[in-house]
PDB file of C-alpha atoms and ligand atoms in Angstrom:
ATOM      1  CA  MET A  36      -0.008  -8.440 -28.516  1.00 52.00           C
ATOM      2  CA  SER A  37      -0.072  -6.869 -25.107  1.00 71.00           C
ATOM      3  CA  SER A  38       0.546  -9.130 -21.630  1.00 93.00           C
ATOM      4  CA  SER A  39      -0.449  -9.346 -18.710  1.00 97.00           C
ATOM      5  CA  ARG A  40       0.495  -6.246 -16.103  1.00 98.00           C
ATOM      6  CA  ARG A  41       1.285  -7.546 -11.641  1.00 98.00           C
ATOM      7  CA  LEU A  42      -1.631  -4.107 -10.108  1.00 98.00           C
ATOM      8  CA  PHE A  43      -3.000  -3.220  -7.004  1.00 98.00           C
ATOM      9  CA  PHE A  44      -4.481   0.181  -6.273  1.00 98.00           C
ATOM     10  CA  ALA A  45      -2.421   1.646  -2.709  1.00 99.00           C
ATOM     11  CA  LEU A  46      -2.438   5.501  -1.388  1.00 98.00           C
ATOM     12  CA  PRO A  47       0.345   7.119  -2.457  1.00 97.00           C
ATOM     13  CA  LEU A  48       3.357   8.782   0.805  1.00 97.00           C
ATOM     14  CA  PRO A  49       3.984  12.174   0.385  1.00 97.00           C
ATOM     15  CA  ASP A  50       7.692  12.706  -0.474  1.00 97.00           C
ATOM     16  CA  ALA A  51       8.365  14.495   2.846  1.00 97.00           C
ATOM     17  CA  LEU A  52       7.127  11.417   4.195  1.00 98.00           C
ATOM     18  CA  GLN A  53       8.463   8.674   2.430  1.00 98.00           C
ATOM     19  CA  GLN A  54      11.459  11.221   3.571  1.00 98.00           C
ATOM     20  CA  GLN A  55      11.243  11.198   7.408  1.00 98.00           C
ATOM     21  CA  VAL A  56       9.969   7.552   7.581  1.00 98.00           C
ATOM     22  CA  ILE A  57      13.238   6.195   6.223  1.00 98.00           C
ATOM     23  CA  ARG A  58      14.921   8.293   8.409  1.00 98.00           C
ATOM     24  CA  TRP A  59      13.634   7.358  10.958  1.00 98.00           C
ATOM     25  CA  ARG A  60      12.937   4.012  10.080  1.00 98.00           C
ATOM     26  CA  ALA A  61      17.492   3.466  10.355  1.00 98.00           C
ATOM     27  CA  ASP A  62      17.713   3.745  13.624  1.00 98.00           C
ATOM     28  CA  ALA A  63      14.371   2.028  15.062  1.00 98.00           C
ATOM     29  CA  PHE A  64      15.441  -0.918  13.343  1.00 98.00           C
ATOM     30  CA  THR A  65      18.744  -3.203  13.606  1.00 97.00           C
ATOM     31  CA  PRO A  66      19.935  -4.325   9.995  1.00 96.00           C
ATOM     32  CA  GLU A  67      19.456  -7.324  11.074  1.00 97.00           C
ATOM     33  CA  ALA A  68      15.855  -7.081  11.659  1.00 98.00           C
ATOM     34  CA  GLY A  69      14.353  -7.053   7.488  1.00 98.00           C
ATOM     35  CA  ARG A  70      15.108  -5.473   3.901  1.00 98.00           C
ATOM     36  CA  PRO A  71      14.288  -1.849   4.020  1.00 98.00           C
ATOM     37  CA  VAL A  72      11.756  -1.273   1.785  1.00 98.00           C
ATOM     38  CA  ALA A  73      13.360   1.884  -0.965  1.00 97.00           C
ATOM     39  CA  ALA A  74      11.889   5.719   0.479  1.00 98.00           C
ATOM     40  CA  ALA A  75       9.579   5.358  -3.520  1.00 97.00           C
ATOM     41  CA  ASN A  76       8.273   2.258  -2.167  1.00 98.00           C
ATOM     42  CA  LEU A  77       6.962   2.433   0.624  1.00 98.00           C
ATOM     43  CA  HIS A  78       2.813   3.163  -0.455  1.00 98.00           C
ATOM     44  CA  LEU A  79      -0.762   1.273   1.535  1.00 98.00           C
ATOM     45  CA  THR A  80      -2.444  -1.312  -0.616  1.00 98.00           C
ATOM     46  CA  LEU A  81      -6.275  -0.580  -0.962  1.00 98.00           C
ATOM     47  CA  ALA A  82      -6.733  -3.477  -3.505  1.00 98.00           C
ATOM     48  CA  PHE A  83      -4.354  -6.046  -4.749  1.00 98.00           C
ATOM     49  CA  LEU A  84      -5.548  -7.382  -8.317  1.00 98.00           C
ATOM     50  CA  GLY A  85      -2.158  -9.386  -9.431  1.00 98.00           C
ATOM     51  CA  ASP A  86      -2.031  -9.899 -12.841  1.00 98.00           C
ATOM     52  CA  VAL A  87      -4.075  -8.314 -15.185  1.00 98.00           C
ATOM     53  CA  THR A  88      -5.288  -8.665 -18.826  1.00 97.00           C
ATOM     54  CA  PRO A  89      -5.109  -4.204 -20.874  1.00 97.00           C
ATOM     55  CA  GLN A  90      -8.902  -5.297 -21.166  1.00 97.00           C
ATOM     56  CA  LYS A  91      -9.551  -5.724 -17.730  1.00 97.00           C
ATOM     57  CA  ALA A  92      -7.653  -3.031 -15.942  1.00 98.00           C
ATOM     58  CA  LEU A  93      -9.557  -0.860 -18.463  1.00 97.00           C
ATOM     59  CA  ALA A  94     -13.097  -1.417 -17.152  1.00 98.00           C
ATOM     60  CA  LEU A  95     -10.602  -1.529 -12.989  1.00 98.00           C
ATOM     61  CA  THR A  96      -9.796   2.057 -14.518  1.00 98.00           C
ATOM     62  CA  ARG A  97     -12.888   3.256 -15.632  1.00 98.00           C
ATOM     63  CA  LEU A  98     -14.831   1.856 -12.337  1.00 98.00           C
ATOM     64  CA  ALA A  99     -12.191   3.705 -10.355  1.00 98.00           C
ATOM     65  CA  GLY A 100     -12.512   6.286 -12.124  1.00 98.00           C
ATOM     66  CA  ARG A 101     -16.048   7.495 -11.491  1.00 98.00           C
ATOM     67  CA  ILE A 102     -15.170   6.682  -7.566  1.00 97.00           C
ATOM     68  CA  VAL A 103     -16.350  10.415  -5.732  1.00 97.00           C
ATOM     69  CA  GLN A 104     -15.890  10.305  -1.810  1.00 96.00           C
ATOM     70  CA  PRO A 105     -14.250  12.207   0.965  1.00 96.00           C
ATOM     71  CA  GLY A 106     -10.391  12.356   1.175  1.00 98.00           C
ATOM     72  CA  PHE A 107      -9.269  12.154   4.527  1.00 98.00           C
ATOM     73  CA  SER A 108      -6.732  12.017   7.501  1.00 98.00           C
ATOM     74  CA  LEU A 109      -4.717   9.303   7.875  1.00 98.00           C
ATOM     75  CA  ARG A 110      -2.037   9.077  11.444  1.00 98.00           C
ATOM     76  CA  LEU A 111       0.407   6.447  11.393  1.00 98.00           C
ATOM     77  CA  ASP A 112       0.863   4.923  14.978  1.00 98.00           C
ATOM     78  CA  ASP A 113       0.449   2.027  14.464  1.00 98.00           C
ATOM     79  CA  LEU A 114       4.099  -0.845  13.654  1.00 98.00           C
ATOM     80  CA  GLY A 115       3.402  -4.700  13.598  1.00 98.00           C
ATOM     81  CA  HIS A 116       5.301  -8.014  12.456  1.00 98.00           C
ATOM     82  CA  TRP A 117       4.224 -10.461  10.718  1.00 98.00           C
ATOM     83  CA  PRO A 118       6.807 -13.033  11.017  1.00 98.00           C
ATOM     84  CA  ARG A 119       4.793 -16.385   8.371  1.00 97.00           C
ATOM     85  CA  PRO A 120       5.553 -13.535   5.578  1.00 97.00           C
ATOM     86  CA  GLY A 121       8.290 -11.386   6.728  1.00 98.00           C
ATOM     87  CA  VAL A 122       7.451  -7.748   6.944  1.00 98.00           C
ATOM     88  CA  VAL A 123       7.550  -4.933   9.388  1.00 98.00           C
ATOM     89  CA  TRP A 124       4.399  -2.947   8.885  1.00 98.00           C
ATOM     90  CA  LEU A 125       3.436   0.753   9.963  1.00 98.00           C
ATOM     91  CA  GLY A 126      -0.367   1.058  10.313  1.00 98.00           C
ATOM     92  CA  THR A 127      -3.226   2.788  11.877  1.00 98.00           C
ATOM     93  CA  ARG A 128      -4.238   2.603  15.245  1.00 98.00           C
ATOM     94  CA  ARG A 129      -7.940   3.457  14.116  1.00 97.00           C
ATOM     95  CA  ALA A 130      -8.573   3.525  10.369  1.00 98.00           C
ATOM     96  CA  PRO A 131     -10.241   6.555   8.967  1.00 98.00           C
ATOM     97  CA  ARG A 132     -14.373   5.461   7.555  1.00 98.00           C
ATOM     98  CA  GLY A 133     -13.633   7.128   4.206  1.00 98.00           C
ATOM     99  CA  LEU A 134     -10.065   4.289   3.885  1.00 98.00           C
ATOM    100  CA  LEU A 135     -11.900   2.159   4.506  1.00 98.00           C
ATOM    101  CA  GLN A 136     -14.964   2.075   1.972  1.00 98.00           C
ATOM    102  CA  LEU A 137     -12.541   3.700  -0.232  1.00 98.00           C
ATOM    103  CA  ALA A 138     -10.437  -0.129  -0.198  1.00 98.00           C
ATOM    104  CA  GLU A 139     -13.992  -1.876   0.677  1.00 98.00           C
ATOM    105  CA  LEU A 140     -15.474  -0.665  -2.812  1.00 98.00           C
ATOM    106  CA  LEU A 141     -11.983  -1.670  -5.004  1.00 98.00           C
ATOM    107  CA  ARG A 142     -12.006  -4.658  -2.820  1.00 98.00           C
ATOM    108  CA  SER A 143     -15.896  -5.350  -4.437  1.00 98.00           C
ATOM    109  CA  GLN A 144     -14.861  -4.136  -7.484  1.00 98.00           C
ATOM    110  CA  ALA A 145     -11.721  -6.424  -8.094  1.00 98.00           C
ATOM    111  CA  ALA A 146     -13.273  -8.833  -6.909  1.00 98.00           C
ATOM    112  CA  ARG A 147     -16.463  -8.555  -9.035  1.00 98.00           C
ATOM    113  CA  SER A 148     -14.474  -8.463 -12.113  1.00 97.00           C
ATOM    114  CA  GLY A 149     -12.718 -11.969 -11.528  1.00 97.00           C
ATOM    115  CA  CYS A 150      -9.497 -10.440  -8.725  1.00 97.00           C
ATOM    116  CA  TYR A 151      -8.866 -13.191  -6.427  1.00 97.00           C
ATOM    117  CA  GLN A 152      -9.533 -10.973  -2.904  1.00 97.00           C
ATOM    118  CA  SER A 153      -7.965 -12.826  -0.312  1.00 95.00           C
ATOM    119  CA  PRO A 154     -10.730 -13.853   2.887  1.00 94.00           C
ATOM    120  CA  MET A 155      -8.558 -11.885   5.271  1.00 93.00           C
ATOM    121  CA  PRO A 156      -9.694  -8.609   6.861  1.00 95.00           C
ATOM    122  CA  PHE A 157      -8.132  -5.589   5.381  1.00 97.00           C
ATOM    123  CA  HIS A 158      -5.522  -4.281   7.481  1.00 98.00           C
ATOM    124  CA  PRO A 159      -4.173  -1.111   5.845  1.00 98.00           C
ATOM    125  CA  HIS A 160      -0.398  -0.489   6.504  1.00 98.00           C
ATOM    126  CA  ILE A 161       3.419   0.540   5.068  1.00 98.00           C
ATOM    127  CA  THR A 162       5.215  -2.359   4.761  1.00 98.00           C
ATOM    128  CA  LEU A 163       8.209  -1.466   5.764  1.00 98.00           C
ATOM    129  CA  LEU A 164      10.417  -4.478   5.415  1.00 98.00           C
ATOM    130  CA  ARG A 165      10.592  -7.153   4.242  1.00 98.00           C
ATOM    131  CA  ALA A 166      12.537 -10.863   4.799  1.00 98.00           C
ATOM    132  CA  ALA A 167      11.997 -10.033   8.199  1.00 98.00           C
ATOM    133  CA  THR A 168      10.970 -13.538   9.148  1.00 97.00           C
ATOM    134  CA  GLN A 169      13.406 -13.962  12.901  1.00 98.00           C
ATOM    135  CA  PRO A 170      11.552 -11.704  15.686  1.00 97.00           C
ATOM    136  CA  VAL A 171      11.890  -8.190  15.275  1.00 97.00           C
ATOM    137  CA  ALA A 172      12.302  -6.168  18.517  1.00 97.00           C
ATOM    138  CA  ILE A 173       9.243  -3.609  16.990  1.00 97.00           C
ATOM    139  CA  PRO A 174       9.641   0.153  18.909  1.00 97.00           C
ATOM    140  CA  PRO A 175       6.367   0.950  21.391  1.00 95.00           C
ATOM    141  CA  ALA A 176       4.998   4.170  19.565  1.00 95.00           C
ATOM    142  CA  THR A 177       6.286   5.832  15.898  1.00 96.00           C
ATOM    143  CA  PRO A 178       6.412   9.542  15.642  1.00 96.00           C
ATOM    144  CA  GLY A 179       2.757   9.676  15.002  1.00 95.00           C
ATOM    145  CA  TRP A 180       3.162  10.871  11.498  1.00 98.00           C
ATOM    146  CA  THR A 181      -0.858  12.510  10.169  1.00 98.00           C
ATOM    147  CA  PHE A 182      -0.974  12.958   6.441  1.00 97.00           C
ATOM    148  CA  SER A 183      -4.007  14.505   4.394  1.00 97.00           C
ATOM    149  CA  VAL A 184      -5.193  11.976   1.568  1.00 98.00           C
ATOM    150  CA  GLU A 185      -5.956  13.460  -1.178  1.00 97.00           C
ATOM    151  CA  ALA A 186      -6.055  11.348  -4.528  1.00 98.00           C
ATOM    152  CA  PHE A 187      -5.313   7.078  -4.814  1.00 98.00           C
ATOM    153  CA  SER A 188      -3.268   5.748  -7.998  1.00 98.00           C
ATOM    154  CA  LEU A 189      -2.679   2.655  -9.690  1.00 98.00           C
ATOM    155  CA  TYR A 190       0.782   1.178  -9.395  1.00 98.00           C
ATOM    156  CA  GLN A 191       2.367  -1.530 -11.866  1.00 98.00           C
ATOM    157  CA  SER A 192       4.832  -4.042 -10.404  1.00 98.00           C
ATOM    158  CA  VAL A 193       7.820  -4.060 -11.814  1.00 98.00           C
ATOM    159  CA  PHE A 194      10.780  -6.701 -11.625  1.00 96.00           C
ATOM    160  CA  GLU A 195      13.551  -6.192 -12.835  1.00 93.00           C
ATOM    161  CA  ASN A 196      17.914  -5.477 -12.467  1.00 94.00           C
ATOM    162  CA  GLY A 197      17.170  -8.035  -9.483  1.00 94.00           C
ATOM    163  CA  ARG A 198      14.399  -5.383  -7.449  1.00 94.00           C
ATOM    164  CA  THR A 199      10.867  -4.884  -7.337  1.00 96.00           C
ATOM    165  CA  ARG A 200       9.710  -1.470  -8.389  1.00 97.00           C
ATOM    166  CA  TYR A 201       6.853  -0.235  -8.140  1.00 98.00           C
ATOM    167  CA  HIS A 202       5.174   2.649 -10.838  1.00 97.00           C
ATOM    168  CA  PRO A 203       2.292   5.022 -10.720  1.00 97.00           C
ATOM    169  CA  LEU A 204      -0.216   4.581 -14.031  1.00 98.00           C
ATOM    170  CA  GLU A 205      -2.803   6.681 -12.953  1.00 98.00           C
ATOM    171  CA  GLN A 206      -4.075   8.456  -9.691  1.00 98.00           C
ATOM    172  CA  TRP A 207      -7.440  10.696  -8.472  1.00 98.00           C
ATOM    173  CA  PRO A 208      -8.217  12.877  -6.181  1.00 98.00           C
ATOM    174  CA  LEU A 209     -10.915  12.543  -3.162  1.00 98.00           C
ATOM    175  CA  ALA A 210     -12.988  14.922  -3.038  1.00 89.00           C
ATOM    176  CA  GLN A 211     -12.117  18.166  -0.806  1.00 79.00           C
TER     177      GLN A 211
HETATM  178  P1  LIG B 147       2.656  -5.890   1.444  1.00 69.22           P
HETATM  179  O1  LIG B 147       3.449  -4.786   2.271  1.00 69.22           O
HETATM  180  O2  LIG B 147       1.965  -6.641   3.017  1.00 69.22           O
HETATM  181  O3  LIG B 147       3.498  -7.072   0.811  1.00 69.22           O
HETATM  182  C1  LIG B 147       2.392  -5.072  -3.868  1.00 69.22           C
HETATM  183  O4  LIG B 147       2.474  -5.866  -3.767  1.00 69.22           O
HETATM  184  C2  LIG B 147       1.567  -4.700  -2.569  1.00 69.22           C
HETATM  185  O5  LIG B 147       0.403  -5.840  -2.750  1.00 69.22           O
HETATM  186  C3  LIG B 147       2.462  -5.218  -1.802  1.00 69.22           C
HETATM  187  O6  LIG B 147       1.906  -3.610  -0.356  1.00 69.22           O
HETATM  188  C4  LIG B 147       1.430  -6.238  -0.991  1.00 69.22           C
HETATM  189  O7  LIG B 147       1.393  -5.685   0.030  1.00 69.22           O
HETATM  190  C5  LIG B 147       0.133  -6.214  -1.656  1.00 69.22           C
HETATM  191  N1  LIG B 147      -0.152  -8.043  -1.995  1.00 69.22           N
HETATM  192  C6  LIG B 147       1.252  -8.057  -2.640  1.00 69.22           C
HETATM  193  N2  LIG B 147       0.824  -9.962  -3.338  1.00 69.22           N
HETATM  194  C7  LIG B 147      -0.795  -9.745  -2.155  1.00 69.22           C
HETATM  195  C8  LIG B 147      -1.747 -11.023  -2.311  1.00 69.22           C
HETATM  196  N3  LIG B 147      -1.115 -11.295  -3.164  1.00 69.22           N
HETATM  197  N4  LIG B 147      -2.857  -9.838  -1.473  1.00 69.22           N
HETATM  198  C9  LIG B 147      -2.591  -8.185  -1.075  1.00 69.22           C
HETATM  199  N5  LIG B 147      -2.122  -7.790  -1.040  1.00 69.22           N
HETATM  200  C10 LIG B 147      -1.269  -8.790  -1.882  1.00 69.22           C
END
């Protein structure tokens, strides 16, 4: 019998942007600030599903495949620190409507399928550092990267050899 997998829907970051972000991060934060997330793991979560059975995963991927939404442009111009989960994040000061609609749809489909959804409002962010539980000096600004979001993905979170990796399982285009 196949077992549950830890899954989430997210926006991937283009490879070139991943590299720009990690180069900037190396200068922007001291090593004591927190544990850097690997470049390949940088993503913006749309809906966290938790541990999902194969049947539920299939139902949710079918629903995801029926989503028809236009792409949008995302500007990464916000930074913050959440000391309790120990996360330093990169975000956006003005979340585009397309991003909020896509997250809302995926989150409500997940909730209807029985995946617990946090009652906290959706705060789109890309986790840059983890284990950042001490005060962190947050730079006043980011370079203000902007990128065009043309697809969203389903990821599996896998913990192996002491590391968490996010494997993209499937991707769906947003309409042009
Ligand atoms: P984080 O980066 O703020 O920790 C894979 O774990 C992704 O799902 C991460 O982006 C993580 O957010 C998010 N995530 C993990 N647990 C979650 C939860 N209980 N509710 C919402 N998002 C969660």
